[in-house]
mmCIF file with all atom_site columns, C-alpha atoms in Angstrom:
data_model
loop_
_atom_site.group_PDB
_atom_site.id
_atom_site.type_symbol
_atom_site.label_atom_id
_atom_site.label_alt_id
_atom_site.label_comp_id
_atom_site.label_asym_id
_atom_site.label_entity_id
_atom_site.label_seq_id
_atom_site.pdbx_PDB_ins_code
_atom_site.Cartn_x
_atom_site.Cartn_y
_atom_site.Cartn_z
_atom_site.occupancy
_atom_site.B_iso_or_equiv
_atom_site.pdbx_formal_charge
_atom_site.auth_seq_id
_atom_site.auth_comp_id
_atom_site.auth_asym_id
_atom_site.auth_atom_id
_atom_site.pdbx_PDB_model_num
ATOM 1   C CA . MET A 1 1   ? -94.692  48.760 153.731 1.00 0.00 ? 1   MET A CA 1
ATOM 2   C CA . ARG A 1 2   ? -98.183  47.712 152.587 1.00 0.00 ? 2   ARG A CA 1
ATOM 3   C CA . ALA A 1 3   ? -99.918  50.739 154.168 1.00 0.00 ? 3   ALA A CA 1
ATOM 4   C CA . PRO A 1 4   ? -98.661  53.328 151.644 1.00 0.00 ? 4   PRO A CA 1
ATOM 5   C CA . ILE A 1 5   ? -100.231 51.360 148.771 1.00 0.00 ? 5   ILE A CA 1
ATOM 6   C CA . GLY A 1 6   ? -103.608 52.917 149.598 1.00 0.00 ? 6   GLY A CA 1
ATOM 7   C CA . LEU A 1 7   ? -102.108 56.405 149.563 1.00 0.00 ? 7   LEU A CA 1
ATOM 8   C CA . PHE A 1 8   ? -100.593 55.816 146.131 1.00 0.00 ? 8   PHE A CA 1
ATOM 9   C CA . ARG A 1 9   ? -103.891 54.431 144.828 1.00 0.00 ? 9   ARG A CA 1
ATOM 10  C CA . ALA A 1 10  ? -105.612 57.575 146.130 1.00 0.00 ? 10  ALA A CA 1
ATOM 11  C CA . ARG A 1 11  ? -103.112 59.578 144.034 1.00 0.00 ? 11  ARG A CA 1
ATOM 12  C CA . LEU A 1 12  ? -101.350 60.899 147.122 1.00 0.00 ? 12  LEU A CA 1
ATOM 13  C CA . GLY A 1 13  ? -97.903  59.585 146.167 1.00 0.00 ? 13  GLY A CA 1
ATOM 14  C CA . PHE A 1 14  ? -96.609  63.161 146.093 1.00 0.00 ? 14  PHE A CA 1
ATOM 15  C CA . LEU A 1 15  ? -96.658  63.031 149.918 1.00 0.00 ? 15  LEU A CA 1
ATOM 16  C CA . PHE A 1 16  ? -93.528  60.879 149.757 1.00 0.00 ? 16  PHE A CA 1
ATOM 17  C CA . GLY A 1 17  ? -91.626  63.459 147.711 1.00 0.00 ? 17  GLY A CA 1
ATOM 18  C CA . GLY A 1 18  ? -90.312  60.957 145.191 1.00 0.00 ? 18  GLY A CA 1
ATOM 19  C CA . ARG A 1 19  ? -88.406  58.936 147.832 1.00 0.00 ? 19  ARG A CA 1
ATOM 20  C CA . LEU A 1 20  ? -90.911  56.086 147.668 1.00 0.00 ? 20  LEU A CA 1
ATOM 21  C CA . LEU A 1 21  ? -92.659  54.584 144.671 1.00 0.00 ? 21  LEU A CA 1
ATOM 22  C CA . LEU A 1 22  ? -95.432  52.107 144.068 1.00 0.00 ? 22  LEU A CA 1
ATOM 23  C CA . LEU A 1 23  ? -94.379  49.320 141.734 1.00 0.00 ? 23  LEU A CA 1
ATOM 24  C CA . GLU A 1 24  ? -97.108  47.311 140.030 1.00 0.00 ? 24  GLU A CA 1
ATOM 25  C CA . HIS A 1 25  ? -95.765  44.151 138.438 1.00 0.00 ? 25  HIS A CA 1
ATOM 26  C CA . THR A 1 26  ? -97.200  40.903 137.122 1.00 0.00 ? 26  THR A CA 1
ATOM 27  C CA . GLY A 1 27  ? -96.943  37.665 139.090 1.00 0.00 ? 27  GLY A CA 1
ATOM 28  C CA . ARG A 1 28  ? -94.775  35.293 137.086 1.00 0.00 ? 28  ARG A CA 1
ATOM 29  C CA . GLY A 1 29  ? -96.906  32.272 137.995 1.00 0.00 ? 29  GLY A CA 1
ATOM 30  C CA . SER A 1 30  ? -100.347 33.727 138.534 1.00 0.00 ? 30  SER A CA 1
ATOM 31  C CA . GLY A 1 31  ? -100.306 36.480 135.904 1.00 0.00 ? 31  GLY A CA 1
ATOM 32  C CA . ARG A 1 32  ? -102.091 38.664 138.472 1.00 0.00 ? 32  ARG A CA 1
ATOM 33  C CA . PRO A 1 33  ? -101.113 42.235 139.380 1.00 0.00 ? 33  PRO A CA 1
ATOM 34  C CA . ARG A 1 34  ? -98.824  42.556 142.406 1.00 0.00 ? 34  ARG A CA 1
ATOM 35  C CA . TYR A 1 35  ? -97.942  45.727 144.324 1.00 0.00 ? 35  TYR A CA 1
ATOM 36  C CA . VAL A 1 36  ? -94.991  46.790 146.453 1.00 0.00 ? 36  VAL A CA 1
ATOM 37  C CA . VAL A 1 37  ? -93.801  50.144 147.804 1.00 0.00 ? 37  VAL A CA 1
ATOM 38  C CA . LEU A 1 38  ? -90.043  50.647 147.508 1.00 0.00 ? 38  LEU A CA 1
ATOM 39  C CA . GLU A 1 39  ? -87.523  53.356 148.344 1.00 0.00 ? 39  GLU A CA 1
ATOM 40  C CA . THR A 1 40  ? -85.677  54.949 145.453 1.00 0.00 ? 40  THR A CA 1
ATOM 41  C CA . ILE A 1 41  ? -81.887  54.722 145.506 1.00 0.00 ? 41  ILE A CA 1
ATOM 42  C CA . ALA A 1 42  ? -81.322  57.126 142.612 1.00 0.00 ? 42  ALA A CA 1
ATOM 43  C CA . ARG A 1 43  ? -83.314  59.191 140.183 1.00 0.00 ? 43  ARG A CA 1
ATOM 44  C CA . PRO A 1 44  ? -80.954  59.990 137.291 1.00 0.00 ? 44  PRO A CA 1
ATOM 45  C CA . SER A 1 45  ? -83.755  61.716 135.368 1.00 0.00 ? 45  SER A CA 1
ATOM 46  C CA . ARG A 1 46  ? -87.490  62.314 135.529 1.00 0.00 ? 46  ARG A CA 1
ATOM 47  C CA . ASP A 1 47  ? -88.044  59.098 133.563 1.00 0.00 ? 47  ASP A CA 1
ATOM 48  C CA . ARG A 1 48  ? -85.439  56.873 135.231 1.00 0.00 ? 48  ARG A CA 1
ATOM 49  C CA . VAL A 1 49  ? -85.511  55.529 138.781 1.00 0.00 ? 49  VAL A CA 1
ATOM 50  C CA . VAL A 1 50  ? -83.217  53.015 140.489 1.00 0.00 ? 50  VAL A CA 1
ATOM 51  C CA . ILE A 1 51  ? -84.425  50.705 143.262 1.00 0.00 ? 51  ILE A CA 1
ATOM 52  C CA . ALA A 1 52  ? -82.627  48.072 145.338 1.00 0.00 ? 52  ALA A CA 1
ATOM 53  C CA . SER A 1 53  ? -83.775  44.538 146.003 1.00 0.00 ? 53  SER A CA 1
ATOM 54  C CA . GLY A 1 54  ? -82.987  44.415 149.718 1.00 0.00 ? 54  GLY A CA 1
ATOM 55  C CA . PHE A 1 55  ? -83.861  40.714 149.859 1.00 0.00 ? 55  PHE A CA 1
ATOM 56  C CA . GLY A 1 56  ? -81.656  39.990 146.862 1.00 0.00 ? 56  GLY A CA 1
ATOM 57  C CA . ARG A 1 57  ? -82.653  37.922 143.883 1.00 0.00 ? 57  ARG A CA 1
ATOM 58  C CA . GLN A 1 58  ? -85.158  35.984 146.049 1.00 0.00 ? 58  GLN A CA 1
ATOM 59  C CA . ALA A 1 59  ? -87.525  38.959 146.399 1.00 0.00 ? 59  ALA A CA 1
ATOM 60  C CA . GLN A 1 60  ? -90.800  38.155 144.662 1.00 0.00 ? 60  GLN A CA 1
ATOM 61  C CA . TRP A 1 61  ? -91.048  41.530 142.936 1.00 0.00 ? 61  TRP A CA 1
ATOM 62  C CA . PHE A 1 62  ? -87.487  41.121 141.625 1.00 0.00 ? 62  PHE A CA 1
ATOM 63  C CA . ARG A 1 63  ? -88.183  37.626 140.296 1.00 0.00 ? 63  ARG A CA 1
ATOM 64  C CA . ASN A 1 64  ? -91.398  38.863 138.688 1.00 0.00 ? 64  ASN A CA 1
ATOM 65  C CA . LEU A 1 65  ? -89.578  41.724 136.914 1.00 0.00 ? 65  LEU A CA 1
ATOM 66  C CA . VAL A 1 66  ? -86.888  39.357 135.634 1.00 0.00 ? 66  VAL A CA 1
ATOM 67  C CA . ALA A 1 67  ? -89.664  37.158 134.188 1.00 0.00 ? 67  ALA A CA 1
ATOM 68  C CA . ASP A 1 68  ? -91.560  40.133 132.729 1.00 0.00 ? 68  ASP A CA 1
ATOM 69  C CA . PRO A 1 69  ? -89.850  43.554 132.854 1.00 0.00 ? 69  PRO A CA 1
ATOM 70  C CA . ARG A 1 70  ? -93.011  45.441 131.891 1.00 0.00 ? 70  ARG A CA 1
ATOM 71  C CA . CYS A 1 71  ? -94.490  47.214 134.903 1.00 0.00 ? 71  CYS A CA 1
ATOM 72  C CA . TRP A 1 72  ? -96.212  50.383 136.123 1.00 0.00 ? 72  TRP A CA 1
ATOM 73  C CA . VAL A 1 73  ? -94.815  52.970 138.499 1.00 0.00 ? 73  VAL A CA 1
ATOM 74  C CA . SER A 1 74  ? -96.459  55.629 140.638 1.00 0.00 ? 74  SER A CA 1
ATOM 75  C CA . ILE A 1 75  ? -94.013  58.212 141.977 1.00 0.00 ? 75  ILE A CA 1
ATOM 76  C CA . GLY A 1 76  ? -94.474  61.797 143.061 1.00 0.00 ? 76  GLY A CA 1
ATOM 77  C CA . SER A 1 77  ? -97.400  63.262 141.148 1.00 0.00 ? 77  SER A CA 1
ATOM 78  C CA . ARG A 1 78  ? -97.148  60.627 138.412 1.00 0.00 ? 78  ARG A CA 1
ATOM 79  C CA . ASN A 1 79  ? -99.669  57.819 138.684 1.00 0.00 ? 79  ASN A CA 1
ATOM 80  C CA . ARG A 1 80  ? -99.439  54.349 137.118 1.00 0.00 ? 80  ARG A CA 1
ATOM 81  C CA . VAL A 1 81  ? -96.936  55.206 134.397 1.00 0.00 ? 81  VAL A CA 1
ATOM 82  C CA . SER A 1 82  ? -95.919  52.362 132.099 1.00 0.00 ? 82  SER A CA 1
ATOM 83  C CA . ALA A 1 83  ? -92.288  51.355 132.651 1.00 0.00 ? 83  ALA A CA 1
ATOM 84  C CA . VAL A 1 84  ? -89.726  48.720 131.799 1.00 0.00 ? 84  VAL A CA 1
ATOM 85  C CA . ALA A 1 85  ? -87.234  47.239 134.267 1.00 0.00 ? 85  ALA A CA 1
ATOM 86  C CA . ARG A 1 86  ? -83.573  46.391 133.744 1.00 0.00 ? 86  ARG A CA 1
ATOM 87  C CA . VAL A 1 87  ? -81.177  44.813 136.251 1.00 0.00 ? 87  VAL A CA 1
ATOM 88  C CA . LEU A 1 88  ? -78.039  46.945 136.481 1.00 0.00 ? 88  LEU A CA 1
ATOM 89  C CA . THR A 1 89  ? -74.593  45.456 135.919 1.00 0.00 ? 89  THR A CA 1
ATOM 90  C CA . LEU A 1 90  ? -72.194  45.191 138.866 1.00 0.00 ? 90  LEU A CA 1
ATOM 91  C CA . ASP A 1 91  ? -70.259  48.245 137.654 1.00 0.00 ? 91  ASP A CA 1
ATOM 92  C CA . GLU A 1 92  ? -73.431  50.299 137.194 1.00 0.00 ? 92  GLU A CA 1
ATOM 93  C CA . SER A 1 93  ? -74.636  49.240 140.641 1.00 0.00 ? 93  SER A CA 1
ATOM 94  C CA . ALA A 1 94  ? -71.340  50.222 142.275 1.00 0.00 ? 94  ALA A CA 1
ATOM 95  C CA . THR A 1 95  ? -71.538  53.691 140.713 1.00 0.00 ? 95  THR A CA 1
ATOM 96  C CA . VAL A 1 96  ? -75.149  54.207 141.829 1.00 0.00 ? 96  VAL A CA 1
ATOM 97  C CA . LEU A 1 97  ? -74.471  52.987 145.382 1.00 0.00 ? 97  LEU A CA 1
ATOM 98  C CA . ASP A 1 98  ? -71.407  55.218 145.657 1.00 0.00 ? 98  ASP A CA 1
ATOM 99  C CA . GLY A 1 99  ? -73.578  58.207 144.756 1.00 0.00 ? 99  GLY A CA 1
ATOM 100 C CA . TYR A 1 100 ? -76.273  57.128 147.242 1.00 0.00 ? 100 TYR A CA 1
ATOM 101 C CA . ARG A 1 101 ? -73.662  56.722 149.974 1.00 0.00 ? 101 ARG A CA 1
ATOM 102 C CA . HIS A 1 102 ? -72.405  60.282 149.410 1.00 0.00 ? 102 HIS A CA 1
ATOM 103 C CA . GLU A 1 103 ? -75.788  61.976 148.907 1.00 0.00 ? 103 GLU A CA 1
ATOM 104 C CA . HIS A 1 104 ? -77.673  60.168 151.689 1.00 0.00 ? 104 HIS A CA 1
ATOM 105 C CA . PRO A 1 105 ? -75.112  58.835 154.224 1.00 0.00 ? 105 PRO A CA 1
ATOM 106 C CA . THR A 1 106 ? -77.626  58.304 157.038 1.00 0.00 ? 106 THR A CA 1
ATOM 107 C CA . ALA A 1 107 ? -80.152  56.545 154.794 1.00 0.00 ? 107 ALA A CA 1
ATOM 108 C CA . TYR A 1 108 ? -77.317  54.456 153.315 1.00 0.00 ? 108 TYR A CA 1
ATOM 109 C CA . ARG A 1 109 ? -76.240  53.296 156.802 1.00 0.00 ? 109 ARG A CA 1
ATOM 110 C CA . LYS A 1 110 ? -79.825  52.539 157.884 1.00 0.00 ? 110 LYS A CA 1
ATOM 111 C CA . LEU A 1 111 ? -80.714  50.705 154.690 1.00 0.00 ? 111 LEU A CA 1
ATOM 112 C CA . GLY A 1 112 ? -77.402  48.847 154.778 1.00 0.00 ? 112 GLY A CA 1
ATOM 113 C CA . GLY A 1 113 ? -78.050  47.765 158.372 1.00 0.00 ? 113 GLY A CA 1
ATOM 114 C CA . LEU A 1 114 ? -81.553  46.546 157.545 1.00 0.00 ? 114 LEU A CA 1
ATOM 115 C CA . ILE A 1 115 ? -80.333  44.587 154.531 1.00 0.00 ? 115 ILE A CA 1
ATOM 116 C CA . GLU A 1 116 ? -77.485  43.009 156.483 1.00 0.00 ? 116 GLU A CA 1
ATOM 117 C CA . GLU A 1 117 ? -79.789  42.072 159.361 1.00 0.00 ? 117 GLU A CA 1
ATOM 118 C CA . ALA A 1 118 ? -82.427  40.598 157.055 1.00 0.00 ? 118 ALA A CA 1
ATOM 119 C CA . THR A 1 119 ? -80.170  38.771 154.605 1.00 0.00 ? 119 THR A CA 1
ATOM 120 C CA . GLY A 1 120 ? -76.666  38.535 156.038 1.00 0.00 ? 120 GLY A CA 1
ATOM 121 C CA . SER A 1 121 ? -75.385  40.351 152.942 1.00 0.00 ? 121 SER A CA 1
ATOM 122 C CA . ASP A 1 122 ? -74.270  43.948 152.722 1.00 0.00 ? 122 ASP A CA 1
ATOM 123 C CA . ILE A 1 123 ? -75.893  46.681 150.659 1.00 0.00 ? 123 ILE A CA 1
ATOM 124 C CA . ASP A 1 124 ? -73.085  46.654 148.096 1.00 0.00 ? 124 ASP A CA 1
ATOM 125 C CA . HIS A 1 125 ? -74.128  43.166 146.977 1.00 0.00 ? 125 HIS A CA 1
ATOM 126 C CA . VAL A 1 126 ? -77.854  43.615 146.453 1.00 0.00 ? 126 VAL A CA 1
ATOM 127 C CA . PRO A 1 127 ? -79.152  43.773 142.893 1.00 0.00 ? 127 PRO A CA 1
ATOM 128 C CA . LEU A 1 128 ? -80.275  47.182 141.639 1.00 0.00 ? 128 LEU A CA 1
ATOM 129 C CA . VAL A 1 129 ? -83.036  47.663 139.098 1.00 0.00 ? 129 VAL A CA 1
ATOM 130 C CA . GLU A 1 130 ? -83.487  50.644 136.821 1.00 0.00 ? 130 GLU A CA 1
ATOM 131 C CA . LEU A 1 131 ? -87.064  51.505 135.904 1.00 0.00 ? 131 LEU A CA 1
ATOM 132 C CA . THR A 1 132 ? -87.456  53.515 132.710 1.00 0.00 ? 132 THR A CA 1
ATOM 133 C CA . LEU A 1 133 ? -90.804  55.296 132.740 1.00 0.00 ? 133 LEU A CA 1
ATOM 134 C CA . ARG A 1 134 ? -92.593  55.989 129.504 1.00 0.00 ? 134 ARG A CA 1
ATOM 135 C CA . SER A 1 135 ? -94.085  59.453 129.228 1.00 0.00 ? 135 SER A CA 1
#
């Protein structure tokens, strides 16, 4: 998933139709910028996006956002928009995943299979993060 970073940096994120985003976050130890491309799970509004931490709370990007929720997001035609992250509650996560399961059943099964294979946990137990983009 490192290859799309160059496309986002070239302002070609619109090619992914809003399904993928580039998250720029700050390393909690180094203070240096870090980049990861992630799939969106939900997009409740133009300024709110939900992503899943497929590797759970051990994922570096997740740990970095918990340490410092300020970040930047490139999605669709929007490039490097300031954002703030918030870990969803269990109830909020269940609601979002239920919607994802109904709207994208094939993607839900594939993502669920990948998460289970990689972590031994199922998709319903991964932490979800809401990114609120600032206009």
